[in-house]
PDB file of C-alpha atoms (C1' of nucleotides) in Angstrom:
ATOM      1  CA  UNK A   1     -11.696 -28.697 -10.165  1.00 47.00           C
ATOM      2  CA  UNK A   2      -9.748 -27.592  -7.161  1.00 44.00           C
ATOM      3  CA  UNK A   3     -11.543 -24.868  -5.607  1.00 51.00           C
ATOM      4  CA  UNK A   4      -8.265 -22.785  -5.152  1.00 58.00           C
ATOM      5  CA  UNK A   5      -5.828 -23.392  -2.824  1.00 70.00           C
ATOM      6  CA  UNK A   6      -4.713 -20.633  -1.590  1.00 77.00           C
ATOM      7  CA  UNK A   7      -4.836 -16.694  -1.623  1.00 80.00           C
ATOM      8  CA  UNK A   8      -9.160 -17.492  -1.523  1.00 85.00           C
ATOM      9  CA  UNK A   9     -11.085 -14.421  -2.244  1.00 93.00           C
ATOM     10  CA  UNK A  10     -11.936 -11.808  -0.291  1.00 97.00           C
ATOM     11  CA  UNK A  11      -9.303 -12.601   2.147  1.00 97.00           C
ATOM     12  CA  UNK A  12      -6.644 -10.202   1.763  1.00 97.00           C
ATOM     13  CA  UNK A  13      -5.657  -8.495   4.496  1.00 97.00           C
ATOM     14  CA  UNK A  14      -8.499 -10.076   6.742  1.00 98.00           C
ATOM     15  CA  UNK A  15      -6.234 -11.754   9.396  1.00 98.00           C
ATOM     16  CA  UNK A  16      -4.278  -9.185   9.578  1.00 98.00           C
ATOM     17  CA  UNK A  17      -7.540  -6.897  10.756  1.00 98.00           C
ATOM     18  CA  UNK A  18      -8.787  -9.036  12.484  1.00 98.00           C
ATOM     19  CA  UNK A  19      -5.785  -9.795  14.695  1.00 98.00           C
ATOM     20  CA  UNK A  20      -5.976  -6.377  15.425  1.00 98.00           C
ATOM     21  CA  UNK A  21      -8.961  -6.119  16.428  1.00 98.00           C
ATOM     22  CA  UNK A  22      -9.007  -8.769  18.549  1.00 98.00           C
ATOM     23  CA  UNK A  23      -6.569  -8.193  20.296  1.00 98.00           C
ATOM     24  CA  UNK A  24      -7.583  -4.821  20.761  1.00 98.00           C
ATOM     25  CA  UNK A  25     -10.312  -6.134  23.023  1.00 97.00           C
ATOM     26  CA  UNK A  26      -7.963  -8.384  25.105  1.00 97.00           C
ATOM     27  CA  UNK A  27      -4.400  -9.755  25.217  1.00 98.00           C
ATOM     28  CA  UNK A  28      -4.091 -12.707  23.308  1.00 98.00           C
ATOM     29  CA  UNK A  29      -1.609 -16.046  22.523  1.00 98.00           C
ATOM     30  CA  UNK A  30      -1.205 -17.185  18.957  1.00 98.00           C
ATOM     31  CA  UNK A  31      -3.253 -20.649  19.277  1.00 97.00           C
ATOM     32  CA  UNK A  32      -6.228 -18.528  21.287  1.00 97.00           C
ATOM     33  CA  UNK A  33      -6.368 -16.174  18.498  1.00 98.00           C
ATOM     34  CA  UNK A  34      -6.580 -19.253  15.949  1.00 98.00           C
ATOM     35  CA  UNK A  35      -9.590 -20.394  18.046  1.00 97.00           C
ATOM     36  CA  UNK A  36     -10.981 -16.997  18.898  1.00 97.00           C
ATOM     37  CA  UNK A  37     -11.619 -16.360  14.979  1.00 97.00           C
ATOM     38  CA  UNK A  38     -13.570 -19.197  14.356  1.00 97.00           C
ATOM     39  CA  UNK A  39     -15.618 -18.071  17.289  1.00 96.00           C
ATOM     40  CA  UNK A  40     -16.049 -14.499  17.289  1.00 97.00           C
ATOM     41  CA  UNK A  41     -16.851 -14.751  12.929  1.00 97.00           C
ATOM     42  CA  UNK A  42     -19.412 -17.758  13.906  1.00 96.00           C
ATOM     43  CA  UNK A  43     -17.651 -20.040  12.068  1.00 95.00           C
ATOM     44  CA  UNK A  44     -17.689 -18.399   9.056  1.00 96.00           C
ATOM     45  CA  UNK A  45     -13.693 -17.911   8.958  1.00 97.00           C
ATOM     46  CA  UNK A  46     -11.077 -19.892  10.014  1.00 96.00           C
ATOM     47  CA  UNK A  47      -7.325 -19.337   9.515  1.00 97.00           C
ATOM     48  CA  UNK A  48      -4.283 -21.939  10.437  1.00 96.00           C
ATOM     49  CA  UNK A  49      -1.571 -21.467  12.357  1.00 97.00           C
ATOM     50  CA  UNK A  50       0.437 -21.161   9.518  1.00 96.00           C
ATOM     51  CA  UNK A  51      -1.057 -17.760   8.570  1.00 97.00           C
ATOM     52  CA  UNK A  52      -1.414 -16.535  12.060  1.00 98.00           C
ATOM     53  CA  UNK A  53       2.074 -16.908  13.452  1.00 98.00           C
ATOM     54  CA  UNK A  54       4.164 -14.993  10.569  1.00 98.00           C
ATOM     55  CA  UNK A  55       1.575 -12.373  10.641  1.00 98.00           C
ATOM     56  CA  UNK A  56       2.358 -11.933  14.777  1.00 98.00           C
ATOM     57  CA  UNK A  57       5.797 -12.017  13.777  1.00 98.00           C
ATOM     58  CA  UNK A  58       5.822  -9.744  11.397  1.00 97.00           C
ATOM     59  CA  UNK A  59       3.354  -7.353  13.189  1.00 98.00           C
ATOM     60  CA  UNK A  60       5.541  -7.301  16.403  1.00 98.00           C
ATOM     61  CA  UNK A  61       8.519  -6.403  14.014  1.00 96.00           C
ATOM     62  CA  UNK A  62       6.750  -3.476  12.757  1.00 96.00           C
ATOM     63  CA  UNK A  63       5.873  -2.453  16.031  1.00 97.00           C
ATOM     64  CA  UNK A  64       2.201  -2.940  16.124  1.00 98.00           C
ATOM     65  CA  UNK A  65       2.010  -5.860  18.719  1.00 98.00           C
ATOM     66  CA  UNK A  66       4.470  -6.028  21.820  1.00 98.00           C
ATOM     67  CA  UNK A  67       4.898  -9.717  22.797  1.00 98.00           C
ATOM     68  CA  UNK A  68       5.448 -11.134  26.369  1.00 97.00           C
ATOM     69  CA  UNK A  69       6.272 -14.384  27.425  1.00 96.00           C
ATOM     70  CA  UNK A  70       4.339 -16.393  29.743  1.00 95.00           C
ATOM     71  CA  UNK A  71       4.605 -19.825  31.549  1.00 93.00           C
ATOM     72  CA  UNK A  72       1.672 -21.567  31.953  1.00 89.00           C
ATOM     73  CA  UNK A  73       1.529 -24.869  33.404  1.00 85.00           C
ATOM     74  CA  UNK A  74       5.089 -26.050  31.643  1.00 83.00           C
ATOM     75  CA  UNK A  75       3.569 -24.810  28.725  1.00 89.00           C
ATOM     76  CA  UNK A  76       5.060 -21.319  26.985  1.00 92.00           C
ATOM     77  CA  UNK A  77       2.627 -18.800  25.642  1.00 96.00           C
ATOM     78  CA  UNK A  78       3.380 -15.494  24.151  1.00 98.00           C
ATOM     79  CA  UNK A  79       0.859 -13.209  24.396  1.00 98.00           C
ATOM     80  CA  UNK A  80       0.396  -9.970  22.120  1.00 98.00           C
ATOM     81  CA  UNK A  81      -0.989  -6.678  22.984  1.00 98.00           C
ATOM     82  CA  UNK A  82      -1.494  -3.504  20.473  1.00 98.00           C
ATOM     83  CA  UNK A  83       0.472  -0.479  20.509  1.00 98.00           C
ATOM     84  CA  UNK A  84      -0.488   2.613  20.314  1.00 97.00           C
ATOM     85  CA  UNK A  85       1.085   2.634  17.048  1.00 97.00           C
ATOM     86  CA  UNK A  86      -1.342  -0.924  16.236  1.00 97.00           C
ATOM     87  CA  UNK A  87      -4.336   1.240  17.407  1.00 98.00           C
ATOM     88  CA  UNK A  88      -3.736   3.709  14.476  1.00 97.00           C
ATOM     89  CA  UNK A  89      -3.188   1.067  12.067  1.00 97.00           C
ATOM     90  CA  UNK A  90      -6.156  -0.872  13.082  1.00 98.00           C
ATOM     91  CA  UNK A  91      -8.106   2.407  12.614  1.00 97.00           C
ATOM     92  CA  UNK A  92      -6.907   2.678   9.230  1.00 96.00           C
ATOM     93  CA  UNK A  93      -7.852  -1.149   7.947  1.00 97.00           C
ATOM     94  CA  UNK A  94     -11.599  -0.399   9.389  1.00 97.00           C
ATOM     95  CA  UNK A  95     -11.667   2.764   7.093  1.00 97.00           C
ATOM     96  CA  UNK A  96     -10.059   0.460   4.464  1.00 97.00           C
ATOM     97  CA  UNK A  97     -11.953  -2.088   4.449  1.00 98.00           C
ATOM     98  CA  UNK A  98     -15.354  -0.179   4.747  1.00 97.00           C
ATOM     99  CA  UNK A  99     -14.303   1.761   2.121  1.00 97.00           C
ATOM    100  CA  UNK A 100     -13.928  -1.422  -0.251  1.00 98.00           C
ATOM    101  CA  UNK A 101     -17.094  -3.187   1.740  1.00 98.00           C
ATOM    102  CA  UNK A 102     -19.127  -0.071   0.037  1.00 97.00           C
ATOM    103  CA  UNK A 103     -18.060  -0.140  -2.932  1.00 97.00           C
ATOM    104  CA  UNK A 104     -18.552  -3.760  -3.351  1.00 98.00           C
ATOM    105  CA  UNK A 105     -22.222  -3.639  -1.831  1.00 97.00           C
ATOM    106  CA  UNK A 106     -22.767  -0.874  -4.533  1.00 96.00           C
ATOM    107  CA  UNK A 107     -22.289  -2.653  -7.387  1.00 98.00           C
ATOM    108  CA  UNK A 108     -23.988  -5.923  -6.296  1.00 97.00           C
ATOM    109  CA  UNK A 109     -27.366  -3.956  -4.445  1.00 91.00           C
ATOM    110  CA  UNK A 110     -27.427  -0.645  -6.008  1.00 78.00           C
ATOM    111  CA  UNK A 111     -28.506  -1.770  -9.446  1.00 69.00           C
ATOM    112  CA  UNK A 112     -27.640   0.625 -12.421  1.00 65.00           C
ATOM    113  CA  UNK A 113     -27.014   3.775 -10.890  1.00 63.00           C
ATOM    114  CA  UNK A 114     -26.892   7.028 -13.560  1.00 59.00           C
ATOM    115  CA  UNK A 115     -23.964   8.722 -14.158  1.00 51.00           C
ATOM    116  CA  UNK A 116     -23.771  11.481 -11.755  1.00 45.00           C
ATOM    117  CA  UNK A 117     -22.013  14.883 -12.917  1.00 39.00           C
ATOM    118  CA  UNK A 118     -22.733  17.082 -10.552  1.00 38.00           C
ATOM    119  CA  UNK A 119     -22.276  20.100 -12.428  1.00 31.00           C
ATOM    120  CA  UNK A 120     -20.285  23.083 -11.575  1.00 27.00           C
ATOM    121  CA  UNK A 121     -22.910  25.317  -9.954  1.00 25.00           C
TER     122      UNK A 121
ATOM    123  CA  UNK B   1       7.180   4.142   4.163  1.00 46.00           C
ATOM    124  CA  UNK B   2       5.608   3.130   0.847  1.00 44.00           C
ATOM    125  CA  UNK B   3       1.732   2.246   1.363  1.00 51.00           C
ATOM    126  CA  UNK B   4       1.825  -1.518  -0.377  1.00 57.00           C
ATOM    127  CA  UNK B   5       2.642  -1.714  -3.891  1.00 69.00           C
ATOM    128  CA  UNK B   6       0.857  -4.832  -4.363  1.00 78.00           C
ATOM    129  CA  UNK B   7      -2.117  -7.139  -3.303  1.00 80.00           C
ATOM    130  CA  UNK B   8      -3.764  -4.270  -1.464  1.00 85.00           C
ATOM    131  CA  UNK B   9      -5.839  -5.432   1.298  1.00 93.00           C
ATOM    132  CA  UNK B  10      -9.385  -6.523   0.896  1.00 97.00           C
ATOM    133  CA  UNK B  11      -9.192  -6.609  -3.049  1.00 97.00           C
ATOM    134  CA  UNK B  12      -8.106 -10.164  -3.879  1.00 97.00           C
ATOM    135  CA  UNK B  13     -11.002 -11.495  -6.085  1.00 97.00           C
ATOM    136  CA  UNK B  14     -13.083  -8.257  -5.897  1.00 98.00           C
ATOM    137  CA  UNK B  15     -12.499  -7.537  -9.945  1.00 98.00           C
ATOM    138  CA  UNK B  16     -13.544 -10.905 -10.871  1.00 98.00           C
ATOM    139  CA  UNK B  17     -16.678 -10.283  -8.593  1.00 98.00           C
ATOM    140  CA  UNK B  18     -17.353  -6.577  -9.822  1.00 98.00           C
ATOM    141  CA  UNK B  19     -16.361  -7.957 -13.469  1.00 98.00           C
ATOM    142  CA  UNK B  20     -19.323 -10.416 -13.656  1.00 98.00           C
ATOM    143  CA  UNK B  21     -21.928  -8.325 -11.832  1.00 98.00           C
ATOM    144  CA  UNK B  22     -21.367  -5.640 -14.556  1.00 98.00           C
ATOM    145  CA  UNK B  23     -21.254  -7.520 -17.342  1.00 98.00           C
ATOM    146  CA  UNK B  24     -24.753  -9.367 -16.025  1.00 98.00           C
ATOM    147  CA  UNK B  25     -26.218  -6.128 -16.107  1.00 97.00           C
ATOM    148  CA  UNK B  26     -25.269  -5.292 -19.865  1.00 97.00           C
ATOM    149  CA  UNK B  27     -22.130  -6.467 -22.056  1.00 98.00           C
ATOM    150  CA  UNK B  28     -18.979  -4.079 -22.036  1.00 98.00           C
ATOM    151  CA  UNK B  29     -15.539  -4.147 -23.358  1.00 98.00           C
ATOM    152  CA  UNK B  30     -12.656  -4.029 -21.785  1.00 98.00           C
ATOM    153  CA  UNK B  31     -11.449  -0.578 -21.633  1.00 97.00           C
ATOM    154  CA  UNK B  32     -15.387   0.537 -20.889  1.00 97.00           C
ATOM    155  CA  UNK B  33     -15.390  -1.786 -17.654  1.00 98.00           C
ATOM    156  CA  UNK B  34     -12.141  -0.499 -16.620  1.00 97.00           C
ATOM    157  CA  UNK B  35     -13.800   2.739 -16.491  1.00 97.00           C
ATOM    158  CA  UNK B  36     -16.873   1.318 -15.352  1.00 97.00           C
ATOM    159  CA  UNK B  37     -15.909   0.042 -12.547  1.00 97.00           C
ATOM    160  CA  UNK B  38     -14.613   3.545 -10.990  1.00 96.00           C
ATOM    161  CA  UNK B  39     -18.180   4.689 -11.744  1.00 96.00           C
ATOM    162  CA  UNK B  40     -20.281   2.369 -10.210  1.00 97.00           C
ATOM    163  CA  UNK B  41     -18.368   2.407  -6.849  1.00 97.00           C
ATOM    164  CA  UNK B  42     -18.237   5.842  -6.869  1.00 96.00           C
ATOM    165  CA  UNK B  43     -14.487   6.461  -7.239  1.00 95.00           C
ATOM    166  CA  UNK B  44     -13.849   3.982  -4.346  1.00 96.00           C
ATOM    167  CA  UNK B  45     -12.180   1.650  -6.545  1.00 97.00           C
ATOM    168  CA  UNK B  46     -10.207   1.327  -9.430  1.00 96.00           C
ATOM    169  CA  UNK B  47      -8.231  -1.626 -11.287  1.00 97.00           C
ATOM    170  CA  UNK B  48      -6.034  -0.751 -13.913  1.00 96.00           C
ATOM    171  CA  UNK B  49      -5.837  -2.579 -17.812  1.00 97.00           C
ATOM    172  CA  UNK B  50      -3.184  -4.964 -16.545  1.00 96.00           C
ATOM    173  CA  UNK B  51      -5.971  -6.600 -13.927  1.00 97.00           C
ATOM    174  CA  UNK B  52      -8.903  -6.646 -16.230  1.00 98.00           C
ATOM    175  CA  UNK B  53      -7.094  -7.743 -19.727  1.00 98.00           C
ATOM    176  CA  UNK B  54      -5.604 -11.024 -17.946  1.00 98.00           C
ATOM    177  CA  UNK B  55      -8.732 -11.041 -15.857  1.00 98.00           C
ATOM    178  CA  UNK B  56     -11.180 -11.628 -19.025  1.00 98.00           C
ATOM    179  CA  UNK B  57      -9.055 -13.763 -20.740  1.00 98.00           C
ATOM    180  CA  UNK B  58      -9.135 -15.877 -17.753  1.00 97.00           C
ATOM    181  CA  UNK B  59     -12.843 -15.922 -17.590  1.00 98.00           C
ATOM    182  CA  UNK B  60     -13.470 -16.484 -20.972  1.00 98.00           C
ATOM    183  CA  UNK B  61     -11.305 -19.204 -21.532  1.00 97.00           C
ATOM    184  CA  UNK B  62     -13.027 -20.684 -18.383  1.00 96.00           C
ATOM    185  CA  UNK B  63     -16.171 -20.726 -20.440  1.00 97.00           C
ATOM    186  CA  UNK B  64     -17.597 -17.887 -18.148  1.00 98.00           C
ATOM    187  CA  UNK B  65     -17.593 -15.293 -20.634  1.00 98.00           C
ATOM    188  CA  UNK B  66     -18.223 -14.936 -24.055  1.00 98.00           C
ATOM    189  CA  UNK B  67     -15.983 -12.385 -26.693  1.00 98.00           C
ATOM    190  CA  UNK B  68     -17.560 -10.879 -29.479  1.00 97.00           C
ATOM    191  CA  UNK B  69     -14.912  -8.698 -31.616  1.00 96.00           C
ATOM    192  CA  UNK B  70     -16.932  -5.525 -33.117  1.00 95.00           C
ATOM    193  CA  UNK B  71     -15.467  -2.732 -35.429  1.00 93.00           C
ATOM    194  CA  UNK B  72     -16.524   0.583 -33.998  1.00 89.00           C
ATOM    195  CA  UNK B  73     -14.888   3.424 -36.014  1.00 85.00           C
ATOM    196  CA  UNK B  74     -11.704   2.051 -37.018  1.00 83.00           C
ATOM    197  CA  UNK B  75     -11.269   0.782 -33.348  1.00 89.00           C
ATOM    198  CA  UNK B  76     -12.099  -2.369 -32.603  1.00 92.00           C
ATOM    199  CA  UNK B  77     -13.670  -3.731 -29.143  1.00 96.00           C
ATOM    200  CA  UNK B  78     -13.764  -6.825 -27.390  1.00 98.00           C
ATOM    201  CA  UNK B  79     -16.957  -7.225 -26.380  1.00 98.00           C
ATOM    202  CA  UNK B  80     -17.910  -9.451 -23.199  1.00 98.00           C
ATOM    203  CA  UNK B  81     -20.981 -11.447 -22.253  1.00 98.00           C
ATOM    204  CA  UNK B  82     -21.886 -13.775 -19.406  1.00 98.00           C
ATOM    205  CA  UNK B  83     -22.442 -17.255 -19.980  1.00 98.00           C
ATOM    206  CA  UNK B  84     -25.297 -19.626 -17.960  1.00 97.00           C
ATOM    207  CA  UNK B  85     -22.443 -21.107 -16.427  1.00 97.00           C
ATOM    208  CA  UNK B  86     -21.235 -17.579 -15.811  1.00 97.00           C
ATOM    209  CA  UNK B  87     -24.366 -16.390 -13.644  1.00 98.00           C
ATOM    210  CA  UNK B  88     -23.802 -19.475 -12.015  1.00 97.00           C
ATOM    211  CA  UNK B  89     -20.666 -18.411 -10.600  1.00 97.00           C
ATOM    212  CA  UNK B  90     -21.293 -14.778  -9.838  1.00 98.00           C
ATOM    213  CA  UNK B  91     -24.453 -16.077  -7.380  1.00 97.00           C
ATOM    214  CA  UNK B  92     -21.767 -18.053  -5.729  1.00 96.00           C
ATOM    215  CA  UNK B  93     -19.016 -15.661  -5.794  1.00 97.00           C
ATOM    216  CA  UNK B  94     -21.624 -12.602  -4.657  1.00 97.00           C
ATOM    217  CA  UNK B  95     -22.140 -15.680  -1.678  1.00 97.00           C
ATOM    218  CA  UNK B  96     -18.897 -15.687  -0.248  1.00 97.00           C
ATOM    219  CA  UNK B  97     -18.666 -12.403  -0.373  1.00 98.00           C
ATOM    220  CA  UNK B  98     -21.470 -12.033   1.782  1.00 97.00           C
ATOM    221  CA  UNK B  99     -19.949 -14.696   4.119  1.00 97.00           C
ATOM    222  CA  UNK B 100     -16.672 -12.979   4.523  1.00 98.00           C
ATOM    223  CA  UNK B 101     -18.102  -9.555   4.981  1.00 98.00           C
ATOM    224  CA  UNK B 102     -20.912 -10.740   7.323  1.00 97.00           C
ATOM    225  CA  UNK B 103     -18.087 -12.452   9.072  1.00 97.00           C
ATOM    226  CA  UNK B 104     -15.263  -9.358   9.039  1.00 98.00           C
ATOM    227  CA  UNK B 105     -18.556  -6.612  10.660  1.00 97.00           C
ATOM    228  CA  UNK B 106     -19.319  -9.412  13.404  1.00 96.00           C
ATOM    229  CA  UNK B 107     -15.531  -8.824  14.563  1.00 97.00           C
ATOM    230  CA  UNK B 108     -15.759  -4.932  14.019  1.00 97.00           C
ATOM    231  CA  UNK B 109     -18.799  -4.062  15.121  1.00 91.00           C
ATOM    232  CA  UNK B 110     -20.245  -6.950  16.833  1.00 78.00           C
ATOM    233  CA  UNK B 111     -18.047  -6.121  20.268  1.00 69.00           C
ATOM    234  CA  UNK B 112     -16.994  -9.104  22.478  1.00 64.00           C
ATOM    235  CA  UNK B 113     -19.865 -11.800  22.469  1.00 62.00           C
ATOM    236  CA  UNK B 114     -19.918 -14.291  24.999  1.00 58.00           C
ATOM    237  CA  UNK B 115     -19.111 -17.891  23.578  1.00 50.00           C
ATOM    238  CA  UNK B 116     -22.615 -19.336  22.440  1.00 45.00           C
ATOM    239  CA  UNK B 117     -23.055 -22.894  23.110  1.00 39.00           C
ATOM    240  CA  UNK B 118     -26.973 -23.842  22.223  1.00 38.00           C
ATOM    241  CA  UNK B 119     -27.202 -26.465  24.152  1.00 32.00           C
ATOM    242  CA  UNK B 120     -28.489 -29.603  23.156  1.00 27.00           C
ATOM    243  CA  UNK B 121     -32.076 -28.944  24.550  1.00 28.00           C
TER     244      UNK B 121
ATOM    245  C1'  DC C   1       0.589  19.942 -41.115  1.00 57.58           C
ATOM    246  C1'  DC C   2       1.925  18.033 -36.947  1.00 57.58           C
ATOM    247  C1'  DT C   3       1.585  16.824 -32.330  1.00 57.58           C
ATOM    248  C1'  DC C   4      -0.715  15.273 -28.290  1.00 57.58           C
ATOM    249  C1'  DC C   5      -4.234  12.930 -25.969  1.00 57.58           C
ATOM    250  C1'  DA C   6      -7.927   9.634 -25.607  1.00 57.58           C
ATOM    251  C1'  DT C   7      -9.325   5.360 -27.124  1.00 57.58           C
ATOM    252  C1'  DG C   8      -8.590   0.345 -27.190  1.00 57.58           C
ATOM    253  C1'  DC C   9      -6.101  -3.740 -27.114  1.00 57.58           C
ATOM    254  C1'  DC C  10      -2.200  -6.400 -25.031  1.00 57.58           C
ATOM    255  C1'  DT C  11       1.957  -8.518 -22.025  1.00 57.58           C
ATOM    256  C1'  DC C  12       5.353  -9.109 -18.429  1.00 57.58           C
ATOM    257  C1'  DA C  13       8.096  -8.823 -14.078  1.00 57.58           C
ATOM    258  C1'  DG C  14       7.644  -7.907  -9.389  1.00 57.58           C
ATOM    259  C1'  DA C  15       5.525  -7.860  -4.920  1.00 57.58           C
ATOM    260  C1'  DG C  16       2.953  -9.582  -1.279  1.00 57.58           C
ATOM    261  C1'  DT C  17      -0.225 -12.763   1.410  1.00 57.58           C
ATOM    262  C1'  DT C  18      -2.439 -17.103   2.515  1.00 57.58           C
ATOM    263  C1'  DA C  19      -2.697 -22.478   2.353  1.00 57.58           C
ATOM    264  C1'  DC C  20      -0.835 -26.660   3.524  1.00 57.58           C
ATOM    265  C1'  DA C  21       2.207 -29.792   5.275  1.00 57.58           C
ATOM    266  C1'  DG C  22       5.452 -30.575   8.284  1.00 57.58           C
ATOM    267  C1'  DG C  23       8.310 -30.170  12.680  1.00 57.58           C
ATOM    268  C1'  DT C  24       9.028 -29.912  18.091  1.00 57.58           C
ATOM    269  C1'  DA C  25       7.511 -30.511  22.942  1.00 57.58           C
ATOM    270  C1'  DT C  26       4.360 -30.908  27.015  1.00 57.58           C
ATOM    271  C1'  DT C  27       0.023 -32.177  29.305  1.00 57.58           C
ATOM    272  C1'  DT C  28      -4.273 -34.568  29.726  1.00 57.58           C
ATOM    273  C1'  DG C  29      -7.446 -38.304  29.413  1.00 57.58           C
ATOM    274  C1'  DA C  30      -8.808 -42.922  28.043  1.00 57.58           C
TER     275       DA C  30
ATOM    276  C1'  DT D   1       0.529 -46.751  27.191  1.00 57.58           C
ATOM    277  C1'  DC D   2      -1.106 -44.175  23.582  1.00 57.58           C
ATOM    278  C1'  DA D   3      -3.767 -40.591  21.329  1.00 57.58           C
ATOM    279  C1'  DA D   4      -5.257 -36.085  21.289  1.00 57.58           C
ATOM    280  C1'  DA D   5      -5.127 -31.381  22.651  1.00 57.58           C
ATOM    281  C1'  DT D   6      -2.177 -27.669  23.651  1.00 57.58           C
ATOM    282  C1'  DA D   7       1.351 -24.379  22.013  1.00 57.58           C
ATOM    283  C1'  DC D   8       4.946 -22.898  19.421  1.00 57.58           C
ATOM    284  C1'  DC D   9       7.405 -22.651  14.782  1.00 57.58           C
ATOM    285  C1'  DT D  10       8.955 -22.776   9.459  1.00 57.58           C
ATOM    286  C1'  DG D  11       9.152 -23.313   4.384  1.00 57.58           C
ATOM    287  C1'  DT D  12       7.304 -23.920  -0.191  1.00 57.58           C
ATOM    288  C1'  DA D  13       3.867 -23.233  -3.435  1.00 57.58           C
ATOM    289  C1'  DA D  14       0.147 -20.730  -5.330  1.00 57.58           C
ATOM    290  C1'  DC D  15      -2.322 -16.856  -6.670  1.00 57.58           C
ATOM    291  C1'  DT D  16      -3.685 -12.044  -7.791  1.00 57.58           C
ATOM    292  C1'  DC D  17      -2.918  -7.229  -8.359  1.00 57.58           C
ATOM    293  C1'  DT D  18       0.349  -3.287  -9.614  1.00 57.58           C
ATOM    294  C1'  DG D  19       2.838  -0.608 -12.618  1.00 57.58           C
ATOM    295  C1'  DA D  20       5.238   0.026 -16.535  1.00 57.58           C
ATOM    296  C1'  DG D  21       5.553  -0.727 -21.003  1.00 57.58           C
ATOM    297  C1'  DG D  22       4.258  -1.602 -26.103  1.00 57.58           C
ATOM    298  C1'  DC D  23       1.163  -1.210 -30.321  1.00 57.58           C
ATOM    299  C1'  DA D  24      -2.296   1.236 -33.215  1.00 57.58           C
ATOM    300  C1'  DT D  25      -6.083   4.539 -34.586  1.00 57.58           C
ATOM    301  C1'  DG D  26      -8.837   8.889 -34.419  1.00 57.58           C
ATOM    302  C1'  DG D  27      -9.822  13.643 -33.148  1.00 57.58           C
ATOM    303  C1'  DA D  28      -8.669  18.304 -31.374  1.00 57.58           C
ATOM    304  C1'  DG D  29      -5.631  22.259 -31.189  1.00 57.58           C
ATOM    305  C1'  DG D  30      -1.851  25.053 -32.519  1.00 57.58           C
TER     306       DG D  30
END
DNA sequence: CCTCCATGCCTCAGAGTTACAGGTATTTGA
DNA sequence: TCAAATACCTGTAACTCTGAGGCATGGAGG
């Protein structure tokens, strides 16, 4: 019954490009980026802070996000910026993922497609 | 150093999804939809035996799929069938997929929208 | 004749990511 | 005064794919 609780389809890897992305248009906290998702896929993803705060973890470990601490009204944020080094990965998920967004979109529209062999000559 | 060994990004539930949408469009066996599969995305993709095998036992025991064994030369082959209940779940799995890449080319391509709010008039 | 490769089925351990529930603390509004 | 929003954090469980391996038959080439 359960629909499936967790690793749902599709998802791999998503947060992690779109963190990237995101934040590759502005600086961004942890709990903005939560909120920003929701927003900037129109509602049609939304991941919890529990997914969102080891990925910024582990993404500032590998040295694609710097971190810097802010104060804000007694309240601490830590907001993330992409490296250069984030830039290249980020380039690389795009490719990845329209890579795997084609291939997906030719099986389900492109009907029964011929073998090709496109012969030597 | 080493790319990522396993649950490569953007993958998790995309066999199950290319699986059914296959087998809609005529029954296969196991080893042909392995090879299948590389085909009909044009070498984008490719699962090995140890993701389908588990894969449509899964789905068959699921009621999803149907097995028919056939001799063929000695060999014999596991041949695979959709079920009512089957087409039922690829329209729902081809769905989300559409949700999630709808929602992933908003983020990439769809630049930095303003916040809609519709107001209520 | 014998060997290698393709066919065709199968299983298992390992790796990696997300979900969910829970924890802490401050500020704001009712 | 109390609840909710803000803002951070962690750990466990769950799930799927990878890669390597095993078994057996048939055909091609030396």
């Amino acid at each position: 019954m359960a629909k499936r609780r967790t690793n749902p389809d599709y998802l791999n890897g998503v947060p992690e490009l779109l963190v990237l992305r995101l934040l590759e248009q502005r600086p961004m906290y942890g709990y903005e980026l939560v909120q920003e998702i929701v927003r900037s896929t129109g509602e049609r993803l939304e991941f919890g802070e529990g997914c969102i705060y080891p990925l910024l973890h582990r993404l500032e470990s590998e040295g694609t996000l710097t971190a810097k601490r802010q104060q804000v009204g007694g309240r601490e944020r830590v907001v993330y910026r992409v490296t250069r080094k984030g830039k290249g990965k980020l380039a690389e998920a795009a490719a990845q993922w329209m890579r795997v967004a084609e291939a997906v979109t030719l099986v389900l529209h492109g009907g029964n497609n011929e073998q090709r062999q496109p012969a030597i000559a």
